[in-house]
Amino acid sequence: MKINAEYIWCRIALFLGIGWSAASPADAAVLRIGLLPSAMPLQSDTRNYTDAGFEGVLARELAQQLGQSLELVPVAAEHRQQALQQGEVDALLLPAGDGLPAVPATTLLPAGHDSGYSVAMRSDTTVRTWSDLRGRTVCVAQGHRHWQDAIAALGAQVRWFDAPAQALVLVRTGECDAALGEQAQLQQLFRRKEWQKFSATLPPRSPAKWVLVVGASNRDLQQQIAPVWAQLAQPARWQQRLHQWAADVAFEVYFDQIGPDCH
């Protein structure tokens, strides 16, 4: 695999840089978006990894387009209804389905991203069906906790990691039989030449539709967000996000597996 040295060191500088920040001008209004705790952006004093999901990316893009500063609020599943009703957050960004807040006339804005989970495996794997994973080692990023029950039902030995790259690198080294992730993300990763030998997969399961949930009482915010959100949900924007996600994660896996000798 040939990688331009200048590109590598540029990426290393970003990879080892300061943690993600959503800071904006101090006088800007604050947009408070609630995320599941597992979807909060990863924070590290030493290494930055790409998140499993796009919630943080979407929230940041929305705030930037609105000219507001962003505050991400971790909201436990059982407190989502309370957080929205009591104004602890302006909106929630989460997968649609069971557990959505039972708020009358709540506005649901589709994110334009539907994806079930799938797996990345070595091309020489003997796993042919989901049932073949029983007893095997499956590595998963914490950001996919919303699929926890379905993952447990596989009967596999599950190992949880902070970031997708940490799970995916162990497929390449053989320590994991499969790394579980969003099917759309994995398909984008498999397009890269260096992933052709690790692109065995299975049909996606448990498709999820991501939505922005805005309380109906906040009419001004709804009117402000709706047209901006519609632009962010366009297929072309999602293609860009998926492409960038795959490029970033591929580099992180490469760095973790090989890494430059700095001695």
PDB file of N, CA, C and O in Angstrom, residues 118-166:
ATOM      1  N   SER A 118     -23.587  -4.475   9.807  1.00  0.00           N
ATOM      2  CA  SER A 118     -22.996  -5.582   9.083  1.00  0.00           C
ATOM      3  C   SER A 118     -21.623  -5.833   9.695  1.00  0.00           C
ATOM      4  O   SER A 118     -21.335  -5.347  10.792  1.00  0.00           O
ATOM      5  N   VAL A 119     -20.781  -6.563   9.003  1.00  0.00           N
ATOM      6  CA  VAL A 119     -19.471  -6.897   9.548  1.00  0.00           C
ATOM      7  C   VAL A 119     -18.394  -6.804   8.475  1.00  0.00           C
ATOM      8  O   VAL A 119     -18.671  -6.914   7.279  1.00  0.00           O
ATOM      9  N   ALA A 120     -17.172  -6.612   8.929  1.00  0.00           N
ATOM     10  CA  ALA A 120     -15.986  -6.715   8.082  1.00  0.00           C
ATOM     11  C   ALA A 120     -15.210  -7.940   8.543  1.00  0.00           C
ATOM     12  O   ALA A 120     -14.969  -8.113   9.742  1.00  0.00           O
ATOM     13  N   MET A 121     -14.835  -8.798   7.589  1.00  0.00           N
ATOM     14  CA  MET A 121     -14.108 -10.024   7.922  1.00  0.00           C
ATOM     15  C   MET A 121     -13.016 -10.260   6.880  1.00  0.00           C
ATOM     16  O   MET A 121     -13.041  -9.703   5.786  1.00  0.00           O
ATOM     17  N   ARG A 122     -12.078 -11.113   7.217  1.00  0.00           N
ATOM     18  CA  ARG A 122     -11.058 -11.521   6.264  1.00  0.00           C
ATOM     19  C   ARG A 122     -11.711 -12.269   5.106  1.00  0.00           C
ATOM     20  O   ARG A 122     -12.702 -12.986   5.290  1.00  0.00           O
ATOM     21  N   SER A 123     -11.164 -12.116   3.913  1.00  0.00           N
ATOM     22  CA  SER A 123     -11.758 -12.751   2.735  1.00  0.00           C
ATOM     23  C   SER A 123     -11.697 -14.275   2.796  1.00  0.00           C
ATOM     24  O   SER A 123     -12.473 -14.963   2.118  1.00  0.00           O
ATOM     25  N   ASP A 124     -10.796 -14.828   3.612  1.00  0.00           N
ATOM     26  CA  ASP A 124     -10.689 -16.283   3.724  1.00  0.00           C
ATOM     27  C   ASP A 124     -11.504 -16.843   4.896  1.00  0.00           C
ATOM     28  O   ASP A 124     -11.319 -17.993   5.305  1.00  0.00           O
ATOM     29  N   THR A 125     -12.419 -16.053   5.439  1.00  0.00           N
ATOM     30  CA  THR A 125     -13.233 -16.500   6.571  1.00  0.00           C
ATOM     31  C   THR A 125     -14.133 -17.672   6.184  1.00  0.00           C
ATOM     32  O   THR A 125     -14.525 -17.813   5.017  1.00  0.00           O
ATOM     33  N   THR A 126     -14.427 -18.493   7.166  1.00  0.00           N
ATOM     34  CA  THR A 126     -15.382 -19.595   6.947  1.00  0.00           C
ATOM     35  C   THR A 126     -16.791 -19.189   7.371  1.00  0.00           C
ATOM     36  O   THR A 126     -17.713 -19.992   7.297  1.00  0.00           O
ATOM     37  N   VAL A 127     -16.950 -17.955   7.834  1.00  0.00           N
ATOM     38  CA  VAL A 127     -18.265 -17.451   8.231  1.00  0.00           C
ATOM     39  C   VAL A 127     -19.054 -17.118   6.973  1.00  0.00           C
ATOM     40  O   VAL A 127     -18.635 -16.291   6.159  1.00  0.00           O
ATOM     41  N   ARG A 128     -20.204 -17.758   6.813  1.00  0.00           N
ATOM     42  CA  ARG A 128     -21.045 -17.553   5.636  1.00  0.00           C
ATOM     43  C   ARG A 128     -22.412 -16.983   5.987  1.00  0.00           C
ATOM     44  O   ARG A 128     -23.071 -16.381   5.147  1.00  0.00           O
ATOM     45  N   THR A 129     -22.852 -17.195   7.232  1.00  0.00           N
ATOM     46  CA  THR A 129     -24.145 -16.696   7.678  1.00  0.00           C
ATOM     47  C   THR A 129     -23.978 -16.073   9.064  1.00  0.00           C
ATOM     48  O   THR A 129     -22.964 -16.290   9.745  1.00  0.00           O
ATOM     49  N   TRP A 130     -24.966 -15.304   9.491  1.00  0.00           N
ATOM     50  CA  TRP A 130     -24.898 -14.689  10.809  1.00  0.00           C
ATOM     51  C   TRP A 130     -24.790 -15.736  11.913  1.00  0.00           C
ATOM     52  O   TRP A 130     -24.087 -15.526  12.905  1.00  0.00           O
ATOM     53  N   SER A 131     -25.433 -16.867  11.727  1.00  0.00           N
ATOM     54  CA  SER A 131     -25.382 -17.912  12.757  1.00  0.00           C
ATOM     55  C   SER A 131     -23.978 -18.488  12.909  1.00  0.00           C
ATOM     56  O   SER A 131     -23.641 -19.040  13.963  1.00  0.00           O
ATOM     57  N   ASP A 132     -23.158 -18.368  11.880  1.00  0.00           N
ATOM     58  CA  ASP A 132     -21.778 -18.871  11.955  1.00  0.00           C
ATOM     59  C   ASP A 132     -20.918 -18.071  12.934  1.00  0.00           C
ATOM     60  O   ASP A 132     -19.825 -18.516  13.305  1.00  0.00           O
ATOM     61  N   LEU A 133     -21.405 -16.914  13.356  1.00  0.00           N
ATOM     62  CA  LEU A 133     -20.634 -16.094  14.299  1.00  0.00           C
ATOM     63  C   LEU A 133     -20.774 -16.567  15.741  1.00  0.00           C
ATOM     64  O   LEU A 133     -20.062 -16.075  16.621  1.00  0.00           O
ATOM     65  N   ARG A 134     -21.674 -17.496  15.993  1.00  0.00           N
ATOM     66  CA  ARG A 134     -21.834 -18.003  17.354  1.00  0.00           C
ATOM     67  C   ARG A 134     -20.507 -18.574  17.858  1.00  0.00           C
ATOM     68  O   ARG A 134     -19.882 -19.408  17.211  1.00  0.00           O
ATOM     69  N   GLY A 135     -20.068 -18.082  19.001  1.00  0.00           N
ATOM     70  CA  GLY A 135     -18.811 -18.541  19.581  1.00  0.00           C
ATOM     71  C   GLY A 135     -17.580 -17.850  19.031  1.00  0.00           C
ATOM     72  O   GLY A 135     -16.487 -18.009  19.581  1.00  0.00           O
ATOM     73  N   ARG A 136     -17.739 -17.094  17.951  1.00  0.00           N
ATOM     74  CA  ARG A 136     -16.598 -16.369  17.374  1.00  0.00           C
ATOM     75  C   ARG A 136     -16.384 -15.049  18.119  1.00  0.00           C
ATOM     76  O   ARG A 136     -17.236 -14.587  18.870  1.00  0.00           O
ATOM     77  N   THR A 137     -15.245 -14.429  17.872  1.00  0.00           N
ATOM     78  CA  THR A 137     -14.943 -13.140  18.489  1.00  0.00           C
ATOM     79  C   THR A 137     -15.368 -12.014  17.559  1.00  0.00           C
ATOM     80  O   THR A 137     -14.885 -11.918  16.426  1.00  0.00           O
ATOM     81  N   VAL A 138     -16.278 -11.191  18.051  1.00  0.00           N
ATOM     82  CA  VAL A 138     -16.777 -10.050  17.281  1.00  0.00           C
ATOM     83  C   VAL A 138     -16.418  -8.768  18.025  1.00  0.00           C
ATOM     84  O   VAL A 138     -16.735  -8.620  19.209  1.00  0.00           O
ATOM     85  N   CYS A 139     -15.756  -7.847  17.347  1.00  0.00           N
ATOM     86  CA  CYS A 139     -15.325  -6.593  17.955  1.00  0.00           C
ATOM     87  C   CYS A 139     -16.249  -5.464  17.503  1.00  0.00           C
ATOM     88  O   CYS A 139     -16.607  -5.385  16.328  1.00  0.00           O
ATOM     89  N   VAL A 140     -16.611  -4.609  18.443  1.00  0.00           N
ATOM     90  CA  VAL A 140     -17.611  -3.575  18.186  1.00  0.00           C
ATOM     91  C   VAL A 140     -17.198  -2.275  18.873  1.00  0.00           C
ATOM     92  O   VAL A 140     -16.680  -2.293  19.993  1.00  0.00           O
ATOM     93  N   ALA A 141     -17.457  -1.151  18.208  1.00  0.00           N
ATOM     94  CA  ALA A 141     -17.208   0.165  18.812  1.00  0.00           C
ATOM     95  C   ALA A 141     -18.373   0.541  19.714  1.00  0.00           C
ATOM     96  O   ALA A 141     -19.530   0.204  19.448  1.00  0.00           O
ATOM     97  N   GLN A 142     -18.080   1.258  20.788  1.00  0.00           N
ATOM     98  CA  GLN A 142     -19.094   1.665  21.762  1.00  0.00           C
ATOM     99  C   GLN A 142     -20.220   2.474  21.129  1.00  0.00           C
ATOM    100  O   GLN A 142     -21.357   2.458  21.621  1.00  0.00           O
ATOM    101  N   GLY A 143     -19.929   3.168  20.048  1.00  0.00           N
ATOM    102  CA  GLY A 143     -20.940   3.974  19.388  1.00  0.00           C
ATOM    103  C   GLY A 143     -22.082   3.179  18.804  1.00  0.00           C
ATOM    104  O   GLY A 143     -23.104   3.747  18.408  1.00  0.00           O
ATOM    105  N   HIS A 144     -21.944   1.862  18.753  1.00  0.00           N
ATOM    106  CA  HIS A 144     -23.001   0.999  18.225  1.00  0.00           C
ATOM    107  C   HIS A 144     -23.789   0.320  19.344  1.00  0.00           C
ATOM    108  O   HIS A 144     -24.421  -0.712  19.132  1.00  0.00           O
ATOM    109  N   ARG A 145     -23.782   0.913  20.528  1.00  0.00           N
ATOM    110  CA  ARG A 145     -24.497   0.340  21.669  1.00  0.00           C
ATOM    111  C   ARG A 145     -26.004   0.236  21.434  1.00  0.00           C
ATOM    112  O   ARG A 145     -26.687  -0.545  22.085  1.00  0.00           O
ATOM    113  N   HIS A 146     -26.542   1.060  20.502  1.00  0.00           N
ATOM    114  CA  HIS A 146     -27.979   0.973  20.246  1.00  0.00           C
ATOM    115  C   HIS A 146     -28.353  -0.358  19.603  1.00  0.00           C
ATOM    116  O   HIS A 146     -29.530  -0.703  19.524  1.00  0.00           O
ATOM    117  N   TRP A 147     -27.368  -1.116  19.140  1.00  0.00           N
ATOM    118  CA  TRP A 147     -27.602  -2.455  18.604  1.00  0.00           C
ATOM    119  C   TRP A 147     -27.199  -3.546  19.603  1.00  0.00           C
ATOM    120  O   TRP A 147     -27.045  -4.705  19.250  1.00  0.00           O
ATOM    121  N   GLN A 148     -27.026  -3.179  20.851  1.00  0.00           N
ATOM    122  CA  GLN A 148     -26.471  -4.091  21.846  1.00  0.00           C
ATOM    123  C   GLN A 148     -27.270  -5.385  21.972  1.00  0.00           C
ATOM    124  O   GLN A 148     -26.697  -6.477  22.026  1.00  0.00           O
ATOM    125  N   ASP A 149     -28.599  -5.290  22.043  1.00  0.00           N
ATOM    126  CA  ASP A 149     -29.420  -6.489  22.215  1.00  0.00           C
ATOM    127  C   ASP A 149     -29.295  -7.423  21.020  1.00  0.00           C
ATOM    128  O   ASP A 149     -29.193  -8.650  21.174  1.00  0.00           O
ATOM    129  N   ALA A 150     -29.308  -6.851  19.830  1.00  0.00           N
ATOM    130  CA  ALA A 150     -29.180  -7.668  18.623  1.00  0.00           C
ATOM    131  C   ALA A 150     -27.802  -8.325  18.551  1.00  0.00           C
ATOM    132  O   ALA A 150     -27.672  -9.485  18.135  1.00  0.00           O
ATOM    133  N   ILE A 151     -26.785  -7.591  18.983  1.00  0.00           N
ATOM    134  CA  ILE A 151     -25.434  -8.147  18.981  1.00  0.00           C
ATOM    135  C   ILE A 151     -25.326  -9.297  19.976  1.00  0.00           C
ATOM    136  O   ILE A 151     -24.733 -10.342  19.686  1.00  0.00           O
ATOM    137  N   ALA A 152     -25.923  -9.119  21.159  1.00  0.00           N
ATOM    138  CA  ALA A 152     -25.882 -10.172  22.177  1.00  0.00           C
ATOM    139  C   ALA A 152     -26.551 -11.444  21.676  1.00  0.00           C
ATOM    140  O   ALA A 152     -26.127 -12.559  22.015  1.00  0.00           O
ATOM    141  N   ALA A 153     -27.601 -11.288  20.866  1.00  0.00           N
ATOM    142  CA  ALA A 153     -28.336 -12.437  20.365  1.00  0.00           C
ATOM    143  C   ALA A 153     -27.523 -13.279  19.379  1.00  0.00           C
ATOM    144  O   ALA A 153     -27.898 -14.419  19.080  1.00  0.00           O
ATOM    145  N   LEU A 154     -26.416 -12.757  18.890  1.00  0.00           N
ATOM    146  CA  LEU A 154     -25.591 -13.518  17.962  1.00  0.00           C
ATOM    147  C   LEU A 154     -24.903 -14.695  18.642  1.00  0.00           C
ATOM    148  O   LEU A 154     -24.491 -15.638  17.968  1.00  0.00           O
ATOM    149  N   GLY A 155     -24.752 -14.615  19.963  1.00  0.00           N
ATOM    150  CA  GLY A 155     -24.067 -15.685  20.677  1.00  0.00           C
ATOM    151  C   GLY A 155     -22.566 -15.644  20.484  1.00  0.00           C
ATOM    152  O   GLY A 155     -21.874 -16.648  20.715  1.00  0.00           O
ATOM    153  N   ALA A 156     -22.046 -14.510  20.066  1.00  0.00           N
ATOM    154  CA  ALA A 156     -20.609 -14.366  19.846  1.00  0.00           C
ATOM    155  C   ALA A 156     -19.920 -13.876  21.108  1.00  0.00           C
ATOM    156  O   ALA A 156     -20.565 -13.414  22.059  1.00  0.00           O
ATOM    157  N   GLN A 157     -18.615 -13.959  21.123  1.00  0.00           N
ATOM    158  CA  GLN A 157     -17.821 -13.372  22.194  1.00  0.00           C
ATOM    159  C   GLN A 157     -17.539 -11.923  21.782  1.00  0.00           C
ATOM    160  O   GLN A 157     -16.742 -11.668  20.890  1.00  0.00           O
ATOM    161  N   VAL A 158     -18.229 -10.997  22.412  1.00  0.00           N
ATOM    162  CA  VAL A 158     -18.180  -9.595  22.001  1.00  0.00           C
ATOM    163  C   VAL A 158     -17.109  -8.842  22.780  1.00  0.00           C
ATOM    164  O   VAL A 158     -17.035  -8.925  24.005  1.00  0.00           O
ATOM    165  N   ARG A 159     -16.296  -8.105  22.046  1.00  0.00           N
ATOM    166  CA  ARG A 159     -15.301  -7.224  22.650  1.00  0.00           C
ATOM    167  C   ARG A 159     -15.625  -5.795  22.239  1.00  0.00           C
ATOM    168  O   ARG A 159     -15.772  -5.498  21.054  1.00  0.00           O
ATOM    169  N   TRP A 160     -15.774  -4.919  23.230  1.00  0.00           N
ATOM    170  CA  TRP A 160     -16.150  -3.536  22.969  1.00  0.00           C
ATOM    171  C   TRP A 160     -14.925  -2.633  22.970  1.00  0.00           C
ATOM    172  O   TRP A 160     -14.027  -2.794  23.800  1.00  0.00           O
ATOM    173  N   PHE A 161     -14.900  -1.682  22.045  1.00  0.00           N
ATOM    174  CA  PHE A 161     -13.795  -0.735  21.926  1.00  0.00           C
ATOM    175  C   PHE A 161     -14.357   0.681  21.824  1.00  0.00           C
ATOM    176  O   PHE A 161     -15.518   0.883  21.495  1.00  0.00           O
ATOM    177  N   ASP A 162     -13.508   1.666  22.073  1.00  0.00           N
ATOM    178  CA  ASP A 162     -13.947   3.051  21.990  1.00  0.00           C
ATOM    179  C   ASP A 162     -14.257   3.469  20.558  1.00  0.00           C
ATOM    180  O   ASP A 162     -15.215   4.197  20.313  1.00  0.00           O
ATOM    181  N   ALA A 163     -13.435   3.034  19.615  1.00  0.00           N
ATOM    182  CA  ALA A 163     -13.519   3.546  18.254  1.00  0.00           C
ATOM    183  C   ALA A 163     -13.566   2.434  17.219  1.00  0.00           C
ATOM    184  O   ALA A 163     -13.051   1.328  17.450  1.00  0.00           O
ATOM    185  N   PRO A 164     -14.156   2.700  16.049  1.00  0.00           N
ATOM    186  CA  PRO A 164     -14.203   1.699  14.981  1.00  0.00           C
ATOM    187  C   PRO A 164     -12.829   1.208  14.557  1.00  0.00           C
ATOM    188  O   PRO A 164     -12.648   0.007  14.307  1.00  0.00           O
ATOM    189  N   ALA A 165     -11.854   2.113  14.469  1.00  0.00           N
ATOM    190  CA  ALA A 165     -10.521   1.710  14.017  1.00  0.00           C
ATOM    191  C   ALA A 165      -9.913   0.667  14.942  1.00  0.00           C
ATOM    192  O   ALA A 165      -9.216  -0.251  14.493  1.00  0.00           O
ATOM    193  N   GLN A 166     -10.180   0.787  16.240  1.00  0.00           N
ATOM    194  CA  GLN A 166      -9.626  -0.172  17.198  1.00  0.00           C
ATOM    195  C   GLN A 166     -10.206  -1.559  17.002  1.00  0.00           C
ATOM    196  O   GLN A 166      -9.525  -2.564  17.248  1.00  0.00           O
TER     197      GLN A 166
END
